mmCIF file of C-alpha atoms in Angstrom:
data_model
loop_
_atom_site.group_PDB
_atom_site.id
_atom_site.type_symbol
_atom_site.label_atom_id
_atom_site.label_comp_id
_atom_site.label_asym_id
_atom_site.label_seq_id
_atom_site.Cartn_x
_atom_site.Cartn_y
_atom_site.Cartn_z
ATOM 1 C CA MET K 1175 118.375 180.231 100.949
ATOM 2 C CA ARG K 1176 117.038 176.691 100.715
ATOM 3 C CA LEU K 1177 119.081 175.702 103.744
ATOM 4 C CA ILE K 1178 117.515 178.532 105.742
ATOM 5 C CA GLY K 1179 114.036 177.521 104.623
ATOM 6 C CA LEU K 1180 114.634 173.860 105.470
ATOM 7 C CA GLY K 1181 116.057 174.841 108.839
ATOM 8 C CA ALA K 1182 112.981 176.928 109.632
ATOM 9 C CA LEU K 1183 110.653 174.092 108.622
ATOM 10 C CA LEU K 1184 112.641 171.683 110.782
ATOM 11 C CA LEU K 1185 112.312 173.978 113.813
ATOM 12 C CA MET K 1186 108.564 174.183 113.275
ATOM 13 C CA LEU K 1187 108.344 170.398 113.025
ATOM 14 C CA VAL K 1188 110.324 170.031 116.261
ATOM 15 C CA LEU K 1189 107.920 172.351 118.072
ATOM 16 C CA VAL K 1190 104.913 170.454 116.733
ATOM 17 C CA SER K 1191 106.469 167.119 117.689
ATOM 18 C CA PHE K 1192 106.674 168.171 121.342
ATOM 19 C CA GLY K 1193 102.892 168.471 121.445
ATOM 20 C CA ILE K 1194 102.047 165.208 119.662
ATOM 21 C CA GLY K 1195 101.195 162.128 121.678
ATOM 22 C CA ARG K 1196 98.830 160.623 124.212
ATOM 23 C CA TYR K 1197 99.406 163.669 126.428
ATOM 24 C CA PRO K 1198 98.903 166.754 124.208
ATOM 25 C CA VAL K 1199 100.916 169.859 125.055
ATOM 26 C CA SER K 1200 100.270 173.264 123.507
ATOM 27 C CA PRO K 1201 103.139 174.998 121.655
ATOM 28 C CA ASP K 1202 103.207 177.965 124.055
ATOM 29 C CA THR K 1203 103.555 175.584 127.004
ATOM 30 C CA VAL K 1204 106.376 173.730 125.252
ATOM 31 C CA LEU K 1205 108.223 176.980 124.563
ATOM 32 C CA ALA K 1206 107.722 178.136 128.153
ATOM 33 C CA ILE K 1207 109.055 174.854 129.587
ATOM 34 C CA LEU K 1208 112.116 174.950 127.342
ATOM 35 C CA ALA K 1209 112.733 178.634 128.070
ATOM 36 C CA GLY K 1210 112.328 177.959 131.778
ATOM 37 C CA LYS K 1211 115.545 175.931 131.658
ATOM 38 C CA LEU K 1212 117.427 179.076 130.617
ATOM 39 C CA PHE K 1213 115.454 181.908 132.202
ATOM 40 C CA SER K 1214 113.471 182.439 135.374
ATOM 41 C CA ILE K 1215 109.809 181.822 134.504
ATOM 42 C CA ASP K 1216 106.982 181.233 136.939
ATOM 43 C CA PRO K 1217 105.596 177.826 135.951
ATOM 44 C CA PHE K 1218 101.973 177.717 134.852
ATOM 45 C CA TRP K 1219 102.232 174.058 133.857
ATOM 46 C CA THR K 1220 102.046 170.920 135.931
ATOM 47 C CA PRO K 1221 105.089 168.821 136.933
ATOM 48 C CA GLU K 1222 103.633 165.976 134.872
ATOM 49 C CA THR K 1223 103.629 168.154 131.747
ATOM 50 C CA GLU K 1224 107.273 169.126 132.291
ATOM 51 C CA ALA K 1225 108.191 165.469 132.830
ATOM 52 C CA VAL K 1226 106.558 164.522 129.527
ATOM 53 C CA VAL K 1227 108.278 167.326 127.593
ATOM 54 C CA MET K 1228 111.758 167.072 129.116
ATOM 55 C CA GLY K 1229 111.978 163.445 130.147
ATOM 56 C CA ILE K 1230 110.175 161.634 127.337
ATOM 57 C CA ARG K 1231 109.758 163.754 124.228
ATOM 58 C CA LEU K 1232 112.987 165.770 124.269
ATOM 59 C CA PRO K 1233 115.288 162.685 124.151
ATOM 60 C CA ARG K 1234 113.114 161.069 121.507
ATOM 61 C CA ILE K 1235 113.036 164.149 119.293
ATOM 62 C CA LEU K 1236 116.796 164.641 119.573
ATOM 63 C CA ALA K 1237 117.326 160.958 118.785
ATOM 64 C CA ALA K 1238 115.120 161.188 115.681
ATOM 65 C CA LEU K 1239 117.043 164.247 114.482
ATOM 66 C CA LEU K 1240 120.435 162.626 115.043
ATOM 67 C CA VAL K 1241 119.541 159.234 113.573
ATOM 68 C CA GLY K 1242 117.737 160.709 110.558
ATOM 69 C CA ALA K 1243 120.627 163.041 109.770
ATOM 70 C CA ALA K 1244 123.174 160.249 110.231
ATOM 71 C CA LEU K 1245 121.430 157.745 107.969
ATOM 72 C CA SER K 1246 120.704 160.252 105.199
ATOM 73 C CA VAL K 1247 124.170 161.815 105.100
ATOM 74 C CA SER K 1248 125.917 158.447 105.181
ATOM 75 C CA GLY K 1249 123.628 157.280 102.376
ATOM 76 C CA ALA K 1250 124.453 160.343 100.289
ATOM 77 C CA ALA K 1251 128.176 159.825 100.894
ATOM 78 C CA TYR K 1252 128.042 156.142 99.938
ATOM 79 C CA GLN K 1253 126.010 156.876 96.800
ATOM 80 C CA GLY K 1254 128.560 159.442 95.694
ATOM 81 C CA LEU K 1255 131.570 157.332 96.631
ATOM 82 C CA PHE K 1256 130.352 154.191 94.841
ATOM 83 C CA ARG K 1257 128.621 156.151 92.053
ATOM 84 C CA ASN K 1258 125.503 154.040 92.485
ATOM 85 C CA PRO K 1259 122.028 155.478 93.243
ATOM 86 C CA MET K 1260 120.885 152.199 94.832
ATOM 87 C CA VAL K 1261 123.517 152.246 97.588
ATOM 88 C CA SER K 1262 122.340 152.689 101.187
ATOM 89 C CA PRO K 1263 124.200 152.955 104.535
ATOM 90 C CA GLY K 1264 123.992 149.185 104.979
ATOM 91 C CA ILE K 1265 125.823 148.386 101.741
ATOM 92 C CA LEU K 1266 129.057 147.442 103.537
ATOM 93 C CA GLY K 1267 127.330 145.313 106.173
ATOM 94 C CA VAL K 1268 127.011 147.818 109.021
ATOM 95 C CA SER K 1269 123.321 147.094 109.631
ATOM 96 C CA ALA K 1270 123.825 143.328 109.623
ATOM 97 C CA GLY K 1271 126.838 143.631 111.921
ATOM 98 C CA ALA K 1272 124.961 145.865 114.350
ATOM 99 C CA SER K 1273 122.035 143.431 114.293
ATOM 100 C CA LEU K 1274 124.316 140.551 115.220
ATOM 101 C CA GLY K 1275 125.905 142.523 118.042
ATOM 102 C CA ALA K 1276 122.532 143.536 119.462
ATOM 103 C CA ALA K 1277 121.114 140.017 119.114
ATOM 104 C CA LEU K 1278 124.101 138.558 120.987
ATOM 105 C CA ALA K 1279 123.766 141.172 123.725
ATOM 106 C CA ILE K 1280 120.072 140.391 124.189
ATOM 107 C CA LEU K 1281 120.793 136.661 124.148
ATOM 108 C CA LEU K 1282 123.417 137.120 126.885
ATOM 109 C CA GLY K 1283 121.037 139.186 128.994
ATOM 110 C CA HIS K 1284 122.753 142.569 128.731
ATOM 111 C CA GLY K 1285 120.879 145.795 129.397
ATOM 112 C CA MET K 1286 120.449 148.685 126.985
ATOM 113 C CA PRO K 1287 124.044 150.013 127.327
ATOM 114 C CA GLY K 1288 125.411 146.562 126.516
ATOM 115 C CA ILE K 1289 123.053 146.163 123.567
ATOM 116 C CA GLN K 1290 124.062 149.507 122.121
ATOM 117 C CA GLY K 1291 127.750 148.893 122.730
ATOM 118 C CA LEU K 1292 127.790 145.482 121.071
ATOM 119 C CA ALA K 1293 125.621 146.750 118.210
ATOM 120 C CA PHE K 1294 128.084 149.577 117.556
ATOM 121 C CA ALA K 1295 131.036 147.180 117.750
ATOM 122 C CA GLY K 1296 129.296 144.700 115.443
ATOM 123 C CA GLY K 1297 128.676 147.370 112.841
ATOM 124 C CA LEU K 1298 132.313 148.461 112.893
ATOM 125 C CA ALA K 1299 133.492 144.839 112.720
ATOM 126 C CA ALA K 1300 131.351 144.086 109.684
ATOM 127 C CA VAL K 1301 132.591 147.122 107.767
ATOM 128 C CA GLY K 1302 136.154 146.365 108.858
ATOM 129 C CA ALA K 1303 135.866 142.866 107.410
ATOM 130 C CA THR K 1304 134.406 144.271 104.196
ATOM 131 C CA TRP K 1305 137.222 146.807 103.907
ATOM 132 C CA ALA K 1306 139.887 144.161 104.518
ATOM 133 C CA ILE K 1307 138.450 141.919 101.812
ATOM 134 C CA GLY K 1308 138.071 144.824 99.414
ATOM 135 C CA VAL K 1309 141.653 145.998 99.904
ATOM 136 C CA THR K 1310 143.073 142.471 99.594
ATOM 137 C CA ILE K 1311 141.159 141.356 96.512
ATOM 138 C CA GLY K 1312 140.541 144.780 94.968
ATOM 139 C CA ARG K 1313 144.201 145.192 94.052
ATOM 140 C CA GLN K 1314 143.614 142.818 91.169
ATOM 141 C CA GLY K 1315 140.507 144.572 89.805
ATOM 142 C CA ASP K 1316 138.010 147.348 90.452
ATOM 143 C CA PRO K 1317 138.326 148.129 94.198
ATOM 144 C CA VAL K 1318 134.912 149.807 94.411
ATOM 145 C CA LEU K 1319 133.090 146.887 92.824
ATOM 146 C CA VAL K 1320 134.988 144.368 94.949
ATOM 147 C CA MET K 1321 134.113 146.282 98.121
ATOM 148 C CA VAL K 1322 130.409 146.389 97.256
ATOM 149 C CA LEU K 1323 130.385 142.660 96.543
ATOM 150 C CA ALA K 1324 132.321 141.994 99.752
ATOM 151 C CA GLY K 1325 129.757 144.056 101.662
ATOM 152 C CA ILE K 1326 126.937 141.956 100.245
ATOM 153 C CA VAL K 1327 128.715 138.740 101.256
ATOM 154 C CA ILE K 1328 129.546 139.988 104.770
ATOM 155 C CA GLY K 1329 126.006 141.277 105.217
ATOM 156 C CA THR K 1330 124.588 137.913 104.182
ATOM 157 C CA LEU K 1331 126.918 136.083 106.581
ATOM 158 C CA PHE K 1332 126.050 138.312 109.543
ATOM 159 C CA THR K 1333 122.339 138.061 108.739
ATOM 160 C CA ALA K 1334 122.644 134.277 108.813
ATOM 161 C CA LEU K 1335 124.354 134.515 112.203
ATOM 162 C CA VAL K 1336 121.489 136.685 113.465
ATOM 163 C CA SER K 1337 119.076 133.968 112.363
ATOM 164 C CA LEU K 1338 121.189 131.422 114.240
ATOM 165 C CA VAL K 1339 121.013 133.534 117.413
ATOM 166 C CA LYS K 1340 117.247 133.816 117.039
ATOM 167 C CA PHE K 1341 117.018 130.051 116.514
ATOM 168 C CA VAL K 1342 118.723 129.273 119.836
ATOM 169 C CA ALA K 1343 117.045 132.112 121.787
ATOM 170 C CA ASP K 1344 114.279 131.601 124.327
ATOM 171 C CA PRO K 1345 111.065 131.829 122.248
ATOM 172 C CA TYR K 1346 109.063 133.416 125.076
ATOM 173 C CA ASN K 1347 111.295 136.284 126.205
ATOM 174 C CA THR K 1348 114.580 136.646 124.335
ATOM 175 C CA LEU K 1349 113.314 136.016 120.808
ATOM 176 C CA PRO K 1350 110.562 138.686 120.983
ATOM 177 C CA ALA K 1351 113.096 141.181 122.355
ATOM 178 C CA ILE K 1352 115.498 140.490 119.458
ATOM 179 C CA THR K 1353 112.691 140.729 116.918
ATOM 180 C CA PHE K 1354 111.421 144.014 118.328
ATOM 181 C CA TRP K 1355 114.907 145.549 118.310
ATOM 182 C CA LEU K 1356 115.389 144.563 114.676
ATOM 183 C CA MET K 1357 112.188 146.436 113.773
ATOM 184 C CA GLY K 1358 113.670 149.737 114.933
ATOM 185 C CA SER K 1359 112.370 152.092 117.599
ATOM 186 C CA LEU K 1360 113.251 155.244 119.530
ATOM 187 C CA ALA K 1361 110.981 154.473 122.470
ATOM 188 C CA SER K 1362 113.758 153.443 124.866
ATOM 189 C CA VAL K 1363 116.287 156.173 124.015
ATOM 190 C CA ASP K 1364 117.182 158.518 126.870
ATOM 191 C CA LEU K 1365 119.589 161.418 127.286
ATOM 192 C CA PRO K 1366 122.540 159.276 128.514
ATOM 193 C CA ASP K 1367 122.161 157.107 125.394
ATOM 194 C CA LEU K 1368 122.175 160.214 123.243
ATOM 195 C CA SER K 1369 125.235 161.683 124.929
ATOM 196 C CA ILE K 1370 127.177 158.521 124.068
ATOM 197 C CA ALA K 1371 125.899 158.145 120.502
ATOM 198 C CA ALA K 1372 126.148 161.851 119.677
ATOM 199 C CA LEU K 1373 129.965 161.855 119.760
ATOM 200 C CA PRO K 1374 130.592 159.410 116.865
ATOM 201 C CA ILE K 1375 127.584 160.731 114.926
ATOM 202 C CA LEU K 1376 128.619 164.387 115.146
ATOM 203 C CA ALA K 1377 132.276 163.548 114.503
ATOM 204 C CA GLY K 1378 131.380 161.509 111.429
ATOM 205 C CA LEU K 1379 128.988 164.149 110.137
ATOM 206 C CA ALA K 1380 131.639 166.844 110.550
ATOM 207 C CA GLY K 1381 134.147 164.692 108.676
ATOM 208 C CA LEU K 1382 131.796 164.041 105.777
ATOM 209 C CA LEU K 1383 130.783 167.693 105.507
ATOM 210 C CA ALA K 1384 134.459 168.693 105.510
ATOM 211 C CA MET K 1385 135.149 166.234 102.658
ATOM 212 C CA SER K 1386 132.261 167.368 100.455
ATOM 213 C CA TRP K 1387 134.561 168.726 97.731
ATOM 214 C CA THR K 1388 136.607 165.514 97.829
ATOM 215 C CA LEU K 1389 133.431 163.500 97.299
ATOM 216 C CA ASN K 1390 132.684 165.608 94.229
ATOM 217 C CA VAL K 1391 136.049 164.617 92.764
ATOM 218 C CA LEU K 1392 135.745 160.938 93.708
ATOM 219 C CA CYS K 1393 132.421 160.794 91.866
ATOM 220 C CA PHE K 1394 134.305 161.181 88.592
ATOM 221 C CA GLY K 1395 136.339 158.013 89.144
ATOM 222 C CA ASN K 1396 139.807 156.996 90.279
ATOM 223 C CA GLU K 1397 141.706 158.130 87.199
ATOM 224 C CA GLU K 1398 140.309 161.662 87.263
ATOM 225 C CA ALA K 1399 140.848 161.955 91.011
ATOM 226 C CA ARG K 1400 144.472 160.794 90.715
ATOM 227 C CA ALA K 1401 145.000 163.279 87.898
ATOM 228 C CA LEU K 1402 144.094 166.024 90.386
ATOM 229 C CA GLY K 1403 146.657 164.719 92.858
ATOM 230 C CA LEU K 1404 144.290 162.948 95.270
ATOM 231 C CA GLU K 1405 145.192 159.690 96.998
ATOM 232 C CA THR K 1406 141.965 157.864 96.255
ATOM 233 C CA GLY K 1407 142.622 154.866 98.513
ATOM 234 C CA ARG K 1408 143.238 156.941 101.627
ATOM 235 C CA LEU K 1409 140.370 159.339 100.925
ATOM 236 C CA ARG K 1410 137.980 156.468 100.271
ATOM 237 C CA PHE K 1411 138.983 154.962 103.605
ATOM 238 C CA VAL K 1412 138.292 158.236 105.452
ATOM 239 C CA VAL K 1413 134.870 158.618 103.821
ATOM 240 C CA ILE K 1414 133.932 155.026 104.646
ATOM 241 C CA LEU K 1415 135.199 155.458 108.218
ATOM 242 C CA CYS K 1416 133.112 158.596 108.793
ATOM 243 C CA ALA K 1417 130.010 157.110 107.164
ATOM 244 C CA THR K 1418 130.423 153.901 109.174
ATOM 245 C CA LEU K 1419 130.755 155.795 112.447
ATOM 246 C CA VAL K 1420 127.514 157.698 111.957
ATOM 247 C CA SER K 1421 125.506 154.774 110.599
ATOM 248 C CA ALA K 1422 126.765 152.290 113.224
ATOM 249 C CA ALA K 1423 125.989 154.693 116.072
ATOM 250 C CA ALA K 1424 122.547 155.411 114.616
ATOM 251 C CA VAL K 1425 121.682 151.733 114.256
ATOM 252 C CA ALA K 1426 123.022 151.031 117.754
ATOM 253 C CA ILE K 1427 120.494 153.326 119.453
ATOM 254 C CA ALA K 1428 117.556 152.981 117.051
ATOM 255 C CA GLY K 1429 117.720 149.499 115.529
ATOM 256 C CA ILE K 1430 117.236 148.782 111.844
ATOM 257 C CA ILE K 1431 115.455 151.663 110.102
ATOM 258 C CA GLY K 1432 115.288 151.044 106.393
ATOM 259 C CA LEU K 1433 115.111 153.271 103.315
ATOM 260 C CA VAL K 1434 115.986 156.580 105.044
ATOM 261 C CA GLY K 1435 119.544 156.507 103.741
ATOM 262 C CA LEU K 1436 118.283 155.542 100.288
ATOM 263 C CA ILE K 1437 115.324 157.889 99.833
ATOM 264 C CA VAL K 1438 116.419 161.162 101.439
ATOM 265 C CA PRO K 1439 119.626 161.588 99.379
ATOM 266 C CA HIS K 1440 117.555 161.175 96.202
ATOM 267 C CA LEU K 1441 115.104 163.812 97.379
ATOM 268 C CA ALA K 1442 117.947 166.168 98.302
ATOM 269 C CA ARG K 1443 119.590 165.591 94.928
ATOM 270 C CA MET K 1444 116.341 166.525 93.180
ATOM 271 C CA LEU K 1445 116.216 169.774 95.166
ATOM 272 C CA VAL K 1446 119.831 171.001 94.931
ATOM 273 C CA GLY K 1447 121.671 168.776 92.453
ATOM 274 C CA PRO K 1448 124.714 166.500 92.880
ATOM 275 C CA ASP K 1449 127.183 169.016 94.383
ATOM 276 C CA HIS K 1450 128.050 167.452 97.751
ATOM 277 C CA ARG K 1451 128.952 170.835 99.216
ATOM 278 C CA VAL K 1452 125.214 171.579 99.186
ATOM 279 C CA LEU K 1453 123.837 168.046 98.967
ATOM 280 C CA LEU K 1454 125.229 166.880 102.310
ATOM 281 C CA PRO K 1455 123.877 169.805 104.402
ATOM 282 C CA VAL K 1456 120.477 169.495 102.704
ATOM 283 C CA SER K 1457 120.489 165.734 103.302
ATOM 284 C CA THR K 1458 121.231 166.424 106.963
ATOM 285 C CA LEU K 1459 118.183 168.651 107.392
ATOM 286 C CA LEU K 1460 115.873 166.537 105.240
ATOM 287 C CA GLY K 1461 116.898 163.299 106.957
ATOM 288 C CA ALA K 1462 116.379 164.766 110.411
ATOM 289 C CA GLY K 1463 112.960 166.130 109.483
ATOM 290 C CA PHE K 1464 111.881 162.992 107.626
ATOM 291 C CA LEU K 1465 112.619 160.622 110.499
ATOM 292 C CA LEU K 1466 111.103 162.983 113.061
ATOM 293 C CA ALA K 1467 107.874 163.178 111.046
ATOM 294 C CA VAL K 1468 107.801 159.404 110.616
ATOM 295 C CA ASP K 1469 108.394 158.906 114.345
ATOM 296 C CA ASP K 1470 105.481 161.255 115.091
ATOM 297 C CA LEU K 1471 103.281 159.038 112.935
ATOM 298 C CA ALA K 1472 104.621 155.847 114.524
ATOM 299 C CA ARG K 1473 103.682 156.954 118.036
ATOM 300 C CA SER K 1474 100.370 158.643 117.255
ATOM 301 C CA LEU K 1475 98.588 156.665 114.506
ATOM 302 C CA PHE K 1476 97.405 153.829 116.754
ATOM 303 C CA GLU K 1477 96.965 153.212 120.452
ATOM 304 C CA VAL K 1478 99.966 150.880 120.337
ATOM 305 C CA GLU K 1479 103.213 152.338 118.974
ATOM 306 C CA VAL K 1480 104.240 150.920 115.618
ATOM 307 C CA PRO K 1481 107.948 150.002 115.218
ATOM 308 C CA LEU K 1482 109.721 152.744 113.346
ATOM 309 C CA GLY K 1483 111.317 150.477 110.753
ATOM 310 C CA ILE K 1484 107.890 149.255 109.644
ATOM 311 C CA VAL K 1485 106.586 152.796 109.124
ATOM 312 C CA THR K 1486 109.653 153.952 107.180
ATOM 313 C CA SER K 1487 109.366 150.946 104.862
ATOM 314 C CA ILE K 1488 105.622 151.392 104.276
ATOM 315 C CA ILE K 1489 106.021 155.104 103.548
ATOM 316 C CA GLY K 1490 109.400 154.866 101.858
ATOM 317 C CA ALA K 1491 108.696 152.182 99.258
ATOM 318 C CA PRO K 1492 105.978 154.041 97.288
ATOM 319 C CA PHE K 1493 107.757 157.360 97.875
ATOM 320 C CA PHE K 1494 110.936 155.956 96.368
ATOM 321 C CA LEU K 1495 109.015 154.730 93.318
ATOM 322 C CA TYR K 1496 107.587 158.242 92.970
ATOM 323 C CA LEU K 1497 111.067 159.761 93.120
ATOM 324 C CA MET K 1498 112.315 157.310 90.494
ATOM 325 C CA ASN K 1499 109.464 158.310 88.211
ATOM 326 C CA ARG K 1500 110.162 162.025 88.726
ATOM 327 C CA SER K 1501 113.917 161.773 88.213
ATOM 328 C CA ARG K 1502 114.495 160.069 84.864
ATOM 329 C CA LYS K 1503 117.719 161.924 84.040
ATOM 330 C CA ALA K 1504 121.165 160.974 85.223
ATOM 331 C CA TRP K 1505 121.633 161.605 88.927
ATOM 332 C CA ILE K 1506 125.265 162.707 88.750
#
C-alpha cells in the first residue's frame, strides 16, 4: 500500500515538475502534449510550448528520476552490505573516480559524450582498484573493513589527482568547466545521454532488487550467511558490481550529487524498516522523488540555476541531522 501511495505522489510530482520553470505550462497542457504523442489530438498549444515540454523538461525530469533512484538504491545496498549507516554510494571511490575521468575529459577538450564515457570508466576503475585491494589484503582479516578502508584510500588518491588536473588546467575556460561539473547538474542532459545511461542504471537496479533477500542475509554477517549455504564473497561482488554500475552511470551524467544516497535510505528505513525486499523499492521511489523535487528548486529559486550538488547538500545536511534525532534505535 505504501508503494502505491509513493508511486501516486511521484506521478503528481512529475506532472507538477513539467510546469515549473521560466516558461510556465499548465498541467492540462502538459497532459495534452504527452497524450498527443500517443493519440491524435488537435494541438491547442504553441510549438514553443511543446519544445519546452518535450525537448527540455522531459529529459531533465527523466534524468532526475533515474539518478535519484540510482543513488538512493545503491546507498541502501551499500549500507546493508557493510552494515554501516554512514556508508554512501561513494564509499568505494566511485565518485572520486568519475570526477577524475570527467576532469581529464574536459582537460583534453572532449565533448559531453567523452566526458560521460570517461567519468563512467573512472568510476568503474576506482571501484575495481578498491575491490582488488580488498580481496588481496582482506584474506588476512575482516574483508568488509579492509574494503571500506581501501575505498577511502582510493578515493583520497583520485581526489588528489583531480586537484592536480585542476592545477594544470586553463584557469579561464577549462578550470571553470571542471569546477561546474563537480558541482552536479542536470541542465545539459538530453535524451541520447539518457538512453546510454539508462542501460547500466536499470540493469543494476534490477540486479539489486532481485538480490534483496540475499542482502537481508548478508546483513547478519559472514558466519550466519555461510551457515545458510551462501557464498558470501561471490554475492558481495555481485552486489558491489550492481551498485557500482548504477552509481557510476548516475555520476557520469549528473556530476557529484552528495547526500542523496545517504539520506534517502535512512528515510525509507524509518518508513518500512530494514527488510530490503521492501526497503529497496521504497528507496527507489523516494530517491527519484527527492532528487526531482530538489532539481525543481535548483532551477526555479533564483534567476540563475543553482548547481544541484549545492542544493542537495544545503537541504540534506539539516535533514540528515533531523533523521538522526528521530531514529535513535538500532537501524538494523
